[in-house]
C-alpha cells in the first residue's frame, strides 16, 4: 500500500506542500461526526445545515471593530475620489463581483466606482479558469489595467486566506500606496498578513469538507454587505434608511422611487410627481425640492455644494417662512 508521503513524492512539484497547507486550515478541516450525513433524511440534513448557518453572524460580530475601522478608511478614500476594488478567485471572486454590480442600481454610483475583479476574467463567473487563482502576477496586471492609484482601496477576498491571486492583489496595491483589506475565514492567514486591515472571520469547518461557498461564503457576503452599504451611508447615499440615490431603471424601481419620496416627505402623489419632473427623476433632488422648498436647479446646486449629503443640503436651503 502506498503511503501519503510516497504519494506526495510522486505528484507534481508543490502538490505535497499544498496538501500540507490545506491540512492546517480551519475551513478545510474534516468533521468525522458528519461522515454519514448522506444517509440522513433530507429534513435532518437541512436542520443541521441551518444550525451551521446560524453561527456565521456571531463570527462576523467578533470582527465588528475591525470592520468598522476598515469602512471608515474606505469612505475617507472614496470621498477623495478613490475607488473600491474587490479581488478574488472562485466563489470569493464571484461574491466581490456581485457586491460591486449591485452598487450602481442601489446607490446610483458610477460602475467604475466599485469594481469586482475575478481571477480569469468575466468568464470565470460561470466557468472555472484553470490556474488563474494561482497567479499573483495576474492580479497585479488586472489592477494595473484599472490604473490603480493611492486613493483606491483593494479588498482581497479568499476563504482560505492563501489564494495567490487575492494575496497578489493586496501586495501590489499596498506597494502602490492604496488602502488594503484582506477578507478571509482563517486566522493568521497570509492574506491578512499582507493587508493593512485584516478581516479574518473564522467560521470553522464546513458541513461538506472544503466547500467554502457555504459558511465561509456566507460570512464573506455579510462582510461585503457591510463594507459597501455602510461606506455608501457615510458618503451620503442614503437619507436615514432610505435609498435616496436609487437609480430608477425599471418599473419596480420607479415605483420604489416614488415611495421613497413619499416616506421622506409625506407629500401627496401630485407633489411627488411634480418634484420628480422638476429634477429629472432624481429622488434625492426631489426630496430636497419638497422639504427645502426650492426649485430643481437650486436643489442640484445645494447637493453639489454638500457633496451629495441630503441632510447638509437641507440645512443650507434658504427656506421662506
mmCIF file with all atom_site columns, N, CA and C in Angstrom, residues 205-273:
data_model
loop_
_atom_site.group_PDB
_atom_site.id
_atom_site.type_symbol
_atom_site.label_atom_id
_atom_site.label_alt_id
_atom_site.label_comp_id
_atom_site.label_asym_id
_atom_site.label_entity_id
_atom_site.label_seq_id
_atom_site.pdbx_PDB_ins_code
_atom_site.Cartn_x
_atom_site.Cartn_y
_atom_site.Cartn_z
_atom_site.occupancy
_atom_site.B_iso_or_equiv
_atom_site.pdbx_formal_charge
_atom_site.auth_seq_id
_atom_site.auth_comp_id
_atom_site.auth_asym_id
_atom_site.auth_atom_id
_atom_site.pdbx_PDB_model_num
ATOM 1   N N  . UNK A 1 205 ? -14.973 24.613 10.384  1.00 0.00 ? 205 UNK A N  1
ATOM 2   C CA . UNK A 1 205 ? -15.070 23.658 9.275   1.00 0.00 ? 205 UNK A CA 1
ATOM 3   C C  . UNK A 1 205 ? -16.461 23.649 8.654   1.00 0.00 ? 205 UNK A C  1
ATOM 4   N N  . UNK A 1 206 ? -16.492 23.331 7.373   1.00 0.00 ? 206 UNK A N  1
ATOM 5   C CA . UNK A 1 206 ? -17.754 23.327 6.645   1.00 0.00 ? 206 UNK A CA 1
ATOM 6   C C  . UNK A 1 206 ? -18.516 22.005 6.810   1.00 0.00 ? 206 UNK A C  1
ATOM 7   N N  . UNK A 1 207 ? -19.805 22.058 6.510   1.00 0.00 ? 207 UNK A N  1
ATOM 8   C CA . UNK A 1 207 ? -20.647 20.864 6.502   1.00 0.00 ? 207 UNK A CA 1
ATOM 9   C C  . UNK A 1 207 ? -20.078 19.831 5.528   1.00 0.00 ? 207 UNK A C  1
ATOM 10  N N  . UNK A 1 208 ? -19.710 20.285 4.338   1.00 0.00 ? 208 UNK A N  1
ATOM 11  C CA . UNK A 1 208 ? -19.012 19.463 3.349   1.00 0.00 ? 208 UNK A CA 1
ATOM 12  C C  . UNK A 1 208 ? -17.555 19.911 3.359   1.00 0.00 ? 208 UNK A C  1
ATOM 13  N N  . UNK A 1 209 ? -16.663 19.019 3.630   1.00 0.00 ? 209 UNK A N  1
ATOM 14  C CA . UNK A 1 209 ? -15.260 19.368 3.825   1.00 0.00 ? 209 UNK A CA 1
ATOM 15  C C  . UNK A 1 209 ? -14.707 20.186 2.663   1.00 0.00 ? 209 UNK A C  1
ATOM 16  N N  . UNK A 1 210 ? -14.252 21.389 2.978   1.00 0.00 ? 210 UNK A N  1
ATOM 17  C CA . UNK A 1 210 ? -13.628 22.242 1.982   1.00 0.00 ? 210 UNK A CA 1
ATOM 18  C C  . UNK A 1 210 ? -14.571 23.009 1.086   1.00 0.00 ? 210 UNK A C  1
ATOM 19  N N  . UNK A 1 211 ? -15.891 22.868 1.265   1.00 0.00 ? 211 UNK A N  1
ATOM 20  C CA . UNK A 1 211 ? -16.844 23.586 0.406   1.00 0.00 ? 211 UNK A CA 1
ATOM 21  C C  . UNK A 1 211 ? -17.073 24.976 0.971   1.00 0.00 ? 211 UNK A C  1
ATOM 22  N N  . UNK A 1 212 ? -16.141 25.872 0.689   1.00 0.00 ? 212 UNK A N  1
ATOM 23  C CA . UNK A 1 212 ? -16.167 27.190 1.321   1.00 0.00 ? 212 UNK A CA 1
ATOM 24  C C  . UNK A 1 212 ? -17.151 28.164 0.684   1.00 0.00 ? 212 UNK A C  1
ATOM 25  N N  . UNK A 1 213 ? -18.023 27.662 -0.177  1.00 0.00 ? 213 UNK A N  1
ATOM 26  C CA . UNK A 1 213 ? -19.123 28.515 -0.628  1.00 0.00 ? 213 UNK A CA 1
ATOM 27  C C  . UNK A 1 213 ? -20.245 28.508 0.412   1.00 0.00 ? 213 UNK A C  1
ATOM 28  N N  . UNK A 1 214 ? -20.104 27.680 1.452   1.00 0.00 ? 214 UNK A N  1
ATOM 29  C CA . UNK A 1 214 ? -21.133 27.548 2.479   1.00 0.00 ? 214 UNK A CA 1
ATOM 30  C C  . UNK A 1 214 ? -20.921 28.603 3.567   1.00 0.00 ? 214 UNK A C  1
ATOM 31  N N  . UNK A 1 215 ? -20.525 28.218 4.778   1.00 0.00 ? 215 UNK A N  1
ATOM 32  C CA . UNK A 1 215 ? -20.400 29.202 5.855   1.00 0.00 ? 215 UNK A CA 1
ATOM 33  C C  . UNK A 1 215 ? -19.394 30.306 5.516   1.00 0.00 ? 215 UNK A C  1
ATOM 34  N N  . UNK A 1 216 ? -18.274 29.928 4.935   1.00 0.00 ? 216 UNK A N  1
ATOM 35  C CA . UNK A 1 216 ? -17.278 30.942 4.588   1.00 0.00 ? 216 UNK A CA 1
ATOM 36  C C  . UNK A 1 216 ? -17.845 31.924 3.568   1.00 0.00 ? 216 UNK A C  1
ATOM 37  N N  . UNK A 1 217 ? -18.556 31.393 2.569   1.00 0.00 ? 217 UNK A N  1
ATOM 38  C CA . UNK A 1 217 ? -19.162 32.264 1.573   1.00 0.00 ? 217 UNK A CA 1
ATOM 39  C C  . UNK A 1 217 ? -20.199 33.194 2.182   1.00 0.00 ? 217 UNK A C  1
ATOM 40  N N  . UNK A 1 218 ? -20.998 32.659 3.103   1.00 0.00 ? 218 UNK A N  1
ATOM 41  C CA . UNK A 1 218 ? -22.000 33.479 3.777   1.00 0.00 ? 218 UNK A CA 1
ATOM 42  C C  . UNK A 1 218 ? -21.332 34.581 4.598   1.00 0.00 ? 218 UNK A C  1
ATOM 43  N N  . UNK A 1 219 ? -20.271 34.237 5.306   1.00 0.00 ? 219 UNK A N  1
ATOM 44  C CA . UNK A 1 219 ? -19.554 35.231 6.099   1.00 0.00 ? 219 UNK A CA 1
ATOM 45  C C  . UNK A 1 219 ? -18.983 36.335 5.213   1.00 0.00 ? 219 UNK A C  1
ATOM 46  N N  . UNK A 1 220 ? -18.394 35.949 4.095   1.00 0.00 ? 220 UNK A N  1
ATOM 47  C CA . UNK A 1 220 ? -17.831 36.939 3.180   1.00 0.00 ? 220 UNK A CA 1
ATOM 48  C C  . UNK A 1 220 ? -18.919 37.860 2.638   1.00 0.00 ? 220 UNK A C  1
ATOM 49  N N  . UNK A 1 221 ? -20.070 37.281 2.292   1.00 0.00 ? 221 UNK A N  1
ATOM 50  C CA . UNK A 1 221 ? -21.172 38.102 1.781   1.00 0.00 ? 221 UNK A CA 1
ATOM 51  C C  . UNK A 1 221 ? -21.655 39.095 2.836   1.00 0.00 ? 221 UNK A C  1
ATOM 52  N N  . UNK A 1 222 ? -21.757 38.650 4.093   1.00 0.00 ? 222 UNK A N  1
ATOM 53  C CA . UNK A 1 222 ? -22.188 39.550 5.159   1.00 0.00 ? 222 UNK A CA 1
ATOM 54  C C  . UNK A 1 222 ? -21.217 40.712 5.331   1.00 0.00 ? 222 UNK A C  1
ATOM 55  N N  . UNK A 1 223 ? -19.920 40.415 5.292   1.00 0.00 ? 223 UNK A N  1
ATOM 56  C CA . UNK A 1 223 ? -18.929 41.471 5.459   1.00 0.00 ? 223 UNK A CA 1
ATOM 57  C C  . UNK A 1 223 ? -18.930 42.413 4.255   1.00 0.00 ? 223 UNK A C  1
ATOM 58  N N  . UNK A 1 224 ? -19.030 41.862 3.050   1.00 0.00 ? 224 UNK A N  1
ATOM 59  C CA . UNK A 1 224 ? -19.083 42.713 1.858   1.00 0.00 ? 224 UNK A CA 1
ATOM 60  C C  . UNK A 1 224 ? -20.315 43.606 1.886   1.00 0.00 ? 224 UNK A C  1
ATOM 61  N N  . UNK A 1 225 ? -21.448 43.085 2.349   1.00 0.00 ? 225 UNK A N  1
ATOM 62  C CA . UNK A 1 225 ? -22.641 43.913 2.518   1.00 0.00 ? 225 UNK A CA 1
ATOM 63  C C  . UNK A 1 225 ? -22.327 45.125 3.390   1.00 0.00 ? 225 UNK A C  1
ATOM 64  N N  . UNK A 1 226 ? -21.609 44.884 4.484   1.00 0.00 ? 226 UNK A N  1
ATOM 65  C CA . UNK A 1 226 ? -21.265 45.980 5.392   1.00 0.00 ? 226 UNK A CA 1
ATOM 66  C C  . UNK A 1 226 ? -20.302 46.970 4.736   1.00 0.00 ? 226 UNK A C  1
ATOM 67  N N  . UNK A 1 227 ? -19.272 46.445 4.099   1.00 0.00 ? 227 UNK A N  1
ATOM 68  C CA . UNK A 1 227 ? -18.267 47.331 3.505   1.00 0.00 ? 227 UNK A CA 1
ATOM 69  C C  . UNK A 1 227 ? -18.900 48.298 2.512   1.00 0.00 ? 227 UNK A C  1
ATOM 70  N N  . UNK A 1 228 ? -19.712 47.790 1.604   1.00 0.00 ? 228 UNK A N  1
ATOM 71  C CA . UNK A 1 228 ? -20.295 48.658 0.584   1.00 0.00 ? 228 UNK A CA 1
ATOM 72  C C  . UNK A 1 228 ? -21.442 49.503 1.134   1.00 0.00 ? 228 UNK A C  1
ATOM 73  N N  . UNK A 1 229 ? -22.350 48.893 1.870   1.00 0.00 ? 229 UNK A N  1
ATOM 74  C CA . UNK A 1 229 ? -23.538 49.623 2.329   1.00 0.00 ? 229 UNK A CA 1
ATOM 75  C C  . UNK A 1 229 ? -23.181 50.745 3.302   1.00 0.00 ? 229 UNK A C  1
ATOM 76  N N  . UNK A 1 230 ? -22.368 50.447 4.297   1.00 0.00 ? 230 UNK A N  1
ATOM 77  C CA . UNK A 1 230 ? -22.060 51.476 5.292   1.00 0.00 ? 230 UNK A CA 1
ATOM 78  C C  . UNK A 1 230 ? -21.153 52.543 4.695   1.00 0.00 ? 230 UNK A C  1
ATOM 79  N N  . UNK A 1 231 ? -20.273 52.151 3.774   1.00 0.00 ? 231 UNK A N  1
ATOM 80  C CA . UNK A 1 231 ? -19.482 53.164 3.062   1.00 0.00 ? 231 UNK A CA 1
ATOM 81  C C  . UNK A 1 231 ? -20.405 54.119 2.327   1.00 0.00 ? 231 UNK A C  1
ATOM 82  N N  . UNK A 1 232 ? -21.429 53.588 1.659   1.00 0.00 ? 232 UNK A N  1
ATOM 83  C CA . UNK A 1 232 ? -22.357 54.451 0.925   1.00 0.00 ? 232 UNK A CA 1
ATOM 84  C C  . UNK A 1 232 ? -23.173 55.339 1.870   1.00 0.00 ? 232 UNK A C  1
ATOM 85  N N  . UNK A 1 233 ? -23.501 54.830 3.048   1.00 0.00 ? 233 UNK A N  1
ATOM 86  C CA . UNK A 1 233 ? -24.165 55.672 4.048   1.00 0.00 ? 233 UNK A CA 1
ATOM 87  C C  . UNK A 1 233 ? -23.251 56.825 4.437   1.00 0.00 ? 233 UNK A C  1
ATOM 88  N N  . UNK A 1 234 ? -21.983 56.529 4.674   1.00 0.00 ? 234 UNK A N  1
ATOM 89  C CA . UNK A 1 234 ? -21.013 57.564 5.038   1.00 0.00 ? 234 UNK A CA 1
ATOM 90  C C  . UNK A 1 234 ? -20.829 58.587 3.907   1.00 0.00 ? 234 UNK A C  1
ATOM 91  N N  . UNK A 1 235 ? -21.012 58.159 2.675   1.00 0.00 ? 235 UNK A N  1
ATOM 92  C CA . UNK A 1 235 ? -20.845 59.052 1.523   1.00 0.00 ? 235 UNK A CA 1
ATOM 93  C C  . UNK A 1 235 ? -22.109 59.850 1.217   1.00 0.00 ? 235 UNK A C  1
ATOM 94  N N  . UNK A 1 236 ? -23.162 59.669 2.023   1.00 0.00 ? 236 UNK A N  1
ATOM 95  C CA . UNK A 1 236 ? -24.385 60.438 1.822   1.00 0.00 ? 236 UNK A CA 1
ATOM 96  C C  . UNK A 1 236 ? -25.335 59.863 0.793   1.00 0.00 ? 236 UNK A C  1
ATOM 97  N N  . UNK A 1 237 ? -25.176 58.559 0.521   1.00 0.00 ? 237 UNK A N  1
ATOM 98  C CA . UNK A 1 237 ? -26.023 57.923 -0.482  1.00 0.00 ? 237 UNK A CA 1
ATOM 99  C C  . UNK A 1 237 ? -27.404 57.527 0.065   1.00 0.00 ? 237 UNK A C  1
ATOM 100 N N  . UNK A 1 238 ? -27.601 57.766 1.359   1.00 0.00 ? 238 UNK A N  1
ATOM 101 C CA . UNK A 1 238 ? -28.900 57.469 1.966   1.00 0.00 ? 238 UNK A CA 1
ATOM 102 C C  . UNK A 1 238 ? -29.372 58.682 2.764   1.00 0.00 ? 238 UNK A C  1
ATOM 103 N N  . UNK A 1 239 ? -30.663 58.670 3.077   1.00 0.00 ? 239 UNK A N  1
ATOM 104 C CA . UNK A 1 239 ? -31.251 59.680 3.968   1.00 0.00 ? 239 UNK A CA 1
ATOM 105 C C  . UNK A 1 239 ? -32.005 58.879 5.008   1.00 0.00 ? 239 UNK A C  1
ATOM 106 N N  . UNK A 1 240 ? -31.445 58.820 6.233   1.00 0.00 ? 240 UNK A N  1
ATOM 107 C CA . UNK A 1 240 ? -31.958 57.851 7.184   1.00 0.00 ? 240 UNK A CA 1
ATOM 108 C C  . UNK A 1 240 ? -31.687 56.462 6.622   1.00 0.00 ? 240 UNK A C  1
ATOM 109 N N  . UNK A 1 241 ? -32.720 55.633 6.582   1.00 0.00 ? 241 UNK A N  1
ATOM 110 C CA . UNK A 1 241 ? -32.553 54.295 5.999   1.00 0.00 ? 241 UNK A CA 1
ATOM 111 C C  . UNK A 1 241 ? -33.219 54.192 4.637   1.00 0.00 ? 241 UNK A C  1
ATOM 112 N N  . UNK A 1 242 ? -33.329 55.318 3.951   1.00 0.00 ? 242 UNK A N  1
ATOM 113 C CA . UNK A 1 242 ? -33.939 55.352 2.621   1.00 0.00 ? 242 UNK A CA 1
ATOM 114 C C  . UNK A 1 242 ? -32.857 55.454 1.544   1.00 0.00 ? 242 UNK A C  1
ATOM 115 N N  . UNK A 1 243 ? -33.008 54.696 0.479   1.00 0.00 ? 243 UNK A N  1
ATOM 116 C CA . UNK A 1 243 ? -32.035 54.686 -0.621  1.00 0.00 ? 243 UNK A CA 1
ATOM 117 C C  . UNK A 1 243 ? -32.329 55.843 -1.581  1.00 0.00 ? 243 UNK A C  1
ATOM 118 N N  . UNK A 1 244 ? -31.972 57.045 -1.162  1.00 0.00 ? 244 UNK A N  1
ATOM 119 C CA . UNK A 1 244 ? -32.347 58.231 -1.927  1.00 0.00 ? 244 UNK A CA 1
ATOM 120 C C  . UNK A 1 244 ? -31.522 58.419 -3.184  1.00 0.00 ? 244 UNK A C  1
ATOM 121 N N  . UNK A 1 245 ? -30.505 57.613 -3.389  1.00 0.00 ? 245 UNK A N  1
ATOM 122 C CA . UNK A 1 245 ? -29.732 57.684 -4.634  1.00 0.00 ? 245 UNK A CA 1
ATOM 123 C C  . UNK A 1 245 ? -30.068 56.523 -5.564  1.00 0.00 ? 245 UNK A C  1
ATOM 124 N N  . UNK A 1 246 ? -31.171 55.830 -5.289  1.00 0.00 ? 246 UNK A N  1
ATOM 125 C CA . UNK A 1 246 ? -31.563 54.701 -6.126  1.00 0.00 ? 246 UNK A CA 1
ATOM 126 C C  . UNK A 1 246 ? -31.739 55.147 -7.575  1.00 0.00 ? 246 UNK A C  1
ATOM 127 N N  . UNK A 1 247 ? -31.321 54.310 -8.500  1.00 0.00 ? 247 UNK A N  1
ATOM 128 C CA . UNK A 1 247 ? -31.456 54.617 -9.928  1.00 0.00 ? 247 UNK A CA 1
ATOM 129 C C  . UNK A 1 247 ? -32.698 53.922 -10.449 1.00 0.00 ? 247 UNK A C  1
ATOM 130 N N  . UNK A 1 248 ? -33.668 54.691 -10.902 1.00 0.00 ? 248 UNK A N  1
ATOM 131 C CA . UNK A 1 248 ? -34.947 54.138 -11.361 1.00 0.00 ? 248 UNK A CA 1
ATOM 132 C C  . UNK A 1 248 ? -34.817 53.656 -12.805 1.00 0.00 ? 248 UNK A C  1
ATOM 133 N N  . UNK A 1 249 ? -34.320 52.428 -12.971 1.00 0.00 ? 249 UNK A N  1
ATOM 134 C CA . UNK A 1 249 ? -34.054 51.895 -14.308 1.00 0.00 ? 249 UNK A CA 1
ATOM 135 C C  . UNK A 1 249 ? -35.130 50.924 -14.806 1.00 0.00 ? 249 UNK A C  1
ATOM 136 N N  . UNK A 1 250 ? -36.125 50.637 -13.974 1.00 0.00 ? 250 UNK A N  1
ATOM 137 C CA . UNK A 1 250 ? -37.228 49.781 -14.412 1.00 0.00 ? 250 UNK A CA 1
ATOM 138 C C  . UNK A 1 250 ? -38.496 50.162 -13.653 1.00 0.00 ? 250 UNK A C  1
ATOM 139 N N  . UNK A 1 251 ? -39.604 49.514 -13.976 1.00 0.00 ? 251 UNK A N  1
ATOM 140 C CA . UNK A 1 251 ? -40.882 49.894 -13.381 1.00 0.00 ? 251 UNK A CA 1
ATOM 141 C C  . UNK A 1 251 ? -40.880 49.716 -11.859 1.00 0.00 ? 251 UNK A C  1
ATOM 142 N N  . UNK A 1 252 ? -40.302 48.632 -11.370 1.00 0.00 ? 252 UNK A N  1
ATOM 143 C CA . UNK A 1 252 ? -40.262 48.417 -9.925  1.00 0.00 ? 252 UNK A CA 1
ATOM 144 C C  . UNK A 1 252 ? -39.501 49.531 -9.230  1.00 0.00 ? 252 UNK A C  1
ATOM 145 N N  . UNK A 1 253 ? -38.343 49.910 -9.804  1.00 0.00 ? 253 UNK A N  1
ATOM 146 C CA . UNK A 1 253 ? -37.544 50.949 -9.172  1.00 0.00 ? 253 UNK A CA 1
ATOM 147 C C  . UNK A 1 253 ? -38.192 52.321 -9.310  1.00 0.00 ? 253 UNK A C  1
ATOM 148 N N  . UNK A 1 254 ? -38.946 52.533 -10.384 1.00 0.00 ? 254 UNK A N  1
ATOM 149 C CA . UNK A 1 254 ? -39.663 53.807 -10.498 1.00 0.00 ? 254 UNK A CA 1
ATOM 150 C C  . UNK A 1 254 ? -40.737 53.910 -9.418  1.00 0.00 ? 254 UNK A C  1
ATOM 151 N N  . UNK A 1 255 ? -41.425 52.793 -9.178  1.00 0.00 ? 255 UNK A N  1
ATOM 152 C CA . UNK A 1 255 ? -42.425 52.779 -8.100  1.00 0.00 ? 255 UNK A CA 1
ATOM 153 C C  . UNK A 1 255 ? -41.748 52.958 -6.746  1.00 0.00 ? 255 UNK A C  1
ATOM 154 N N  . UNK A 1 256 ? -40.592 52.315 -6.560  1.00 0.00 ? 256 UNK A N  1
ATOM 155 C CA . UNK A 1 256 ? -39.863 52.456 -5.307  1.00 0.00 ? 256 UNK A CA 1
ATOM 156 C C  . UNK A 1 256 ? -39.403 53.895 -5.111  1.00 0.00 ? 256 UNK A C  1
ATOM 157 N N  . UNK A 1 257 ? -38.987 54.557 -6.182  1.00 0.00 ? 257 UNK A N  1
ATOM 158 C CA . UNK A 1 257 ? -38.548 55.949 -6.090  1.00 0.00 ? 257 UNK A CA 1
ATOM 159 C C  . UNK A 1 257 ? -39.657 56.828 -5.536  1.00 0.00 ? 257 UNK A C  1
ATOM 160 N N  . UNK A 1 258 ? -40.865 56.637 -6.045  1.00 0.00 ? 258 UNK A N  1
ATOM 161 C CA . UNK A 1 258 ? -41.990 57.441 -5.572  1.00 0.00 ? 258 UNK A CA 1
ATOM 162 C C  . UNK A 1 258 ? -42.320 57.135 -4.120  1.00 0.00 ? 258 UNK A C  1
ATOM 163 N N  . UNK A 1 259 ? -42.197 55.883 -3.746  1.00 0.00 ? 259 UNK A N  1
ATOM 164 C CA . UNK A 1 259 ? -42.453 55.519 -2.355  1.00 0.00 ? 259 UNK A CA 1
ATOM 165 C C  . UNK A 1 259 ? -41.411 56.131 -1.429  1.00 0.00 ? 259 UNK A C  1
ATOM 166 N N  . UNK A 1 260 ? -40.156 56.166 -1.863  1.00 0.00 ? 260 UNK A N  1
ATOM 167 C CA . UNK A 1 260 ? -39.097 56.761 -1.046  1.00 0.00 ? 260 UNK A CA 1
ATOM 168 C C  . UNK A 1 260 ? -39.353 58.245 -0.839  1.00 0.00 ? 260 UNK A C  1
ATOM 169 N N  . UNK A 1 261 ? -39.728 58.944 -1.901  1.00 0.00 ? 261 UNK A N  1
ATOM 170 C CA . UNK A 1 261 ? -40.035 60.372 -1.770  1.00 0.00 ? 261 UNK A CA 1
ATOM 171 C C  . UNK A 1 261 ? -41.215 60.571 -0.819  1.00 0.00 ? 261 UNK A C  1
ATOM 172 N N  . UNK A 1 262 ? -42.199 59.716 -0.926  1.00 0.00 ? 262 UNK A N  1
ATOM 173 C CA . UNK A 1 262 ? -43.358 59.805 -0.043  1.00 0.00 ? 262 UNK A CA 1
ATOM 174 C C  . UNK A 1 262 ? -42.972 59.580 1.416   1.00 0.00 ? 262 UNK A C  1
ATOM 175 N N  . UNK A 1 263 ? -42.161 58.546 1.681   1.00 0.00 ? 263 UNK A N  1
ATOM 176 C CA . UNK A 1 263 ? -41.750 58.255 3.042   1.00 0.00 ? 263 UNK A CA 1
ATOM 177 C C  . UNK A 1 263 ? -40.900 59.379 3.630   1.00 0.00 ? 263 UNK A C  1
ATOM 178 N N  . UNK A 1 264 ? -40.092 60.002 2.811   1.00 0.00 ? 264 UNK A N  1
ATOM 179 C CA . UNK A 1 264 ? -39.204 61.064 3.288   1.00 0.00 ? 264 UNK A CA 1
ATOM 180 C C  . UNK A 1 264 ? -39.930 62.376 3.519   1.00 0.00 ? 264 UNK A C  1
ATOM 181 N N  . UNK A 1 265 ? -40.996 62.622 2.753   1.00 0.00 ? 265 UNK A N  1
ATOM 182 C CA . UNK A 1 265 ? -41.621 63.947 2.783   1.00 0.00 ? 265 UNK A CA 1
ATOM 183 C C  . UNK A 1 265 ? -43.071 63.955 3.256   1.00 0.00 ? 265 UNK A C  1
ATOM 184 N N  . UNK A 1 266 ? -43.776 62.832 3.088   1.00 0.00 ? 266 UNK A N  1
ATOM 185 C CA . UNK A 1 266 ? -45.204 62.819 3.390   1.00 0.00 ? 266 UNK A CA 1
ATOM 186 C C  . UNK A 1 266 ? -46.024 63.599 2.385   1.00 0.00 ? 266 UNK A C  1
ATOM 187 N N  . UNK A 1 267 ? -45.437 63.917 1.227   1.00 0.00 ? 267 UNK A N  1
ATOM 188 C CA . UNK A 1 267 ? -46.113 64.723 0.208   1.00 0.00 ? 267 UNK A CA 1
ATOM 189 C C  . UNK A 1 267 ? -47.190 63.926 -0.515  1.00 0.00 ? 267 UNK A C  1
ATOM 190 N N  . UNK A 1 268 ? -48.081 64.620 -1.177  1.00 0.00 ? 268 UNK A N  1
ATOM 191 C CA . UNK A 1 268 ? -49.134 63.988 -1.964  1.00 0.00 ? 268 UNK A CA 1
ATOM 192 C C  . UNK A 1 268 ? -48.554 63.428 -3.250  1.00 0.00 ? 268 UNK A C  1
ATOM 193 N N  . UNK A 1 269 ? -49.301 62.571 -3.906  1.00 0.00 ? 269 UNK A N  1
ATOM 194 C CA . UNK A 1 269 ? -48.838 61.996 -5.169  1.00 0.00 ? 269 UNK A CA 1
ATOM 195 C C  . UNK A 1 269 ? -48.577 63.080 -6.203  1.00 0.00 ? 269 UNK A C  1
ATOM 196 N N  . UNK A 1 270 ? -49.438 64.092 -6.236  1.00 0.00 ? 270 UNK A N  1
ATOM 197 C CA . UNK A 1 270 ? -49.270 65.174 -7.210  1.00 0.00 ? 270 UNK A CA 1
ATOM 198 C C  . UNK A 1 270 ? -47.979 65.940 -6.941  1.00 0.00 ? 270 UNK A C  1
ATOM 199 N N  . UNK A 1 271 ? -47.694 66.209 -5.672  1.00 0.00 ? 271 UNK A N  1
ATOM 200 C CA . UNK A 1 271 ? -46.462 66.921 -5.315  1.00 0.00 ? 271 UNK A CA 1
ATOM 201 C C  . UNK A 1 271 ? -45.234 66.094 -5.672  1.00 0.00 ? 271 UNK A C  1
ATOM 202 N N  . UNK A 1 272 ? -45.324 64.794 -5.437  1.00 0.00 ? 272 UNK A N  1
ATOM 203 C CA . UNK A 1 272 ? -44.193 63.910 -5.741  1.00 0.00 ? 272 UNK A CA 1
ATOM 204 C C  . UNK A 1 272 ? -43.915 63.885 -7.232  1.00 0.00 ? 272 UNK A C  1
ATOM 205 N N  . UNK A 1 273 ? -44.964 63.753 -8.042  1.00 0.00 ? 273 UNK A N  1
ATOM 206 C CA . UNK A 1 273 ? -44.776 63.721 -9.493  1.00 0.00 ? 273 UNK A CA 1
ATOM 207 C C  . UNK A 1 273 ? -44.184 65.030 -9.987  1.00 0.00 ? 273 UNK A C  1
#
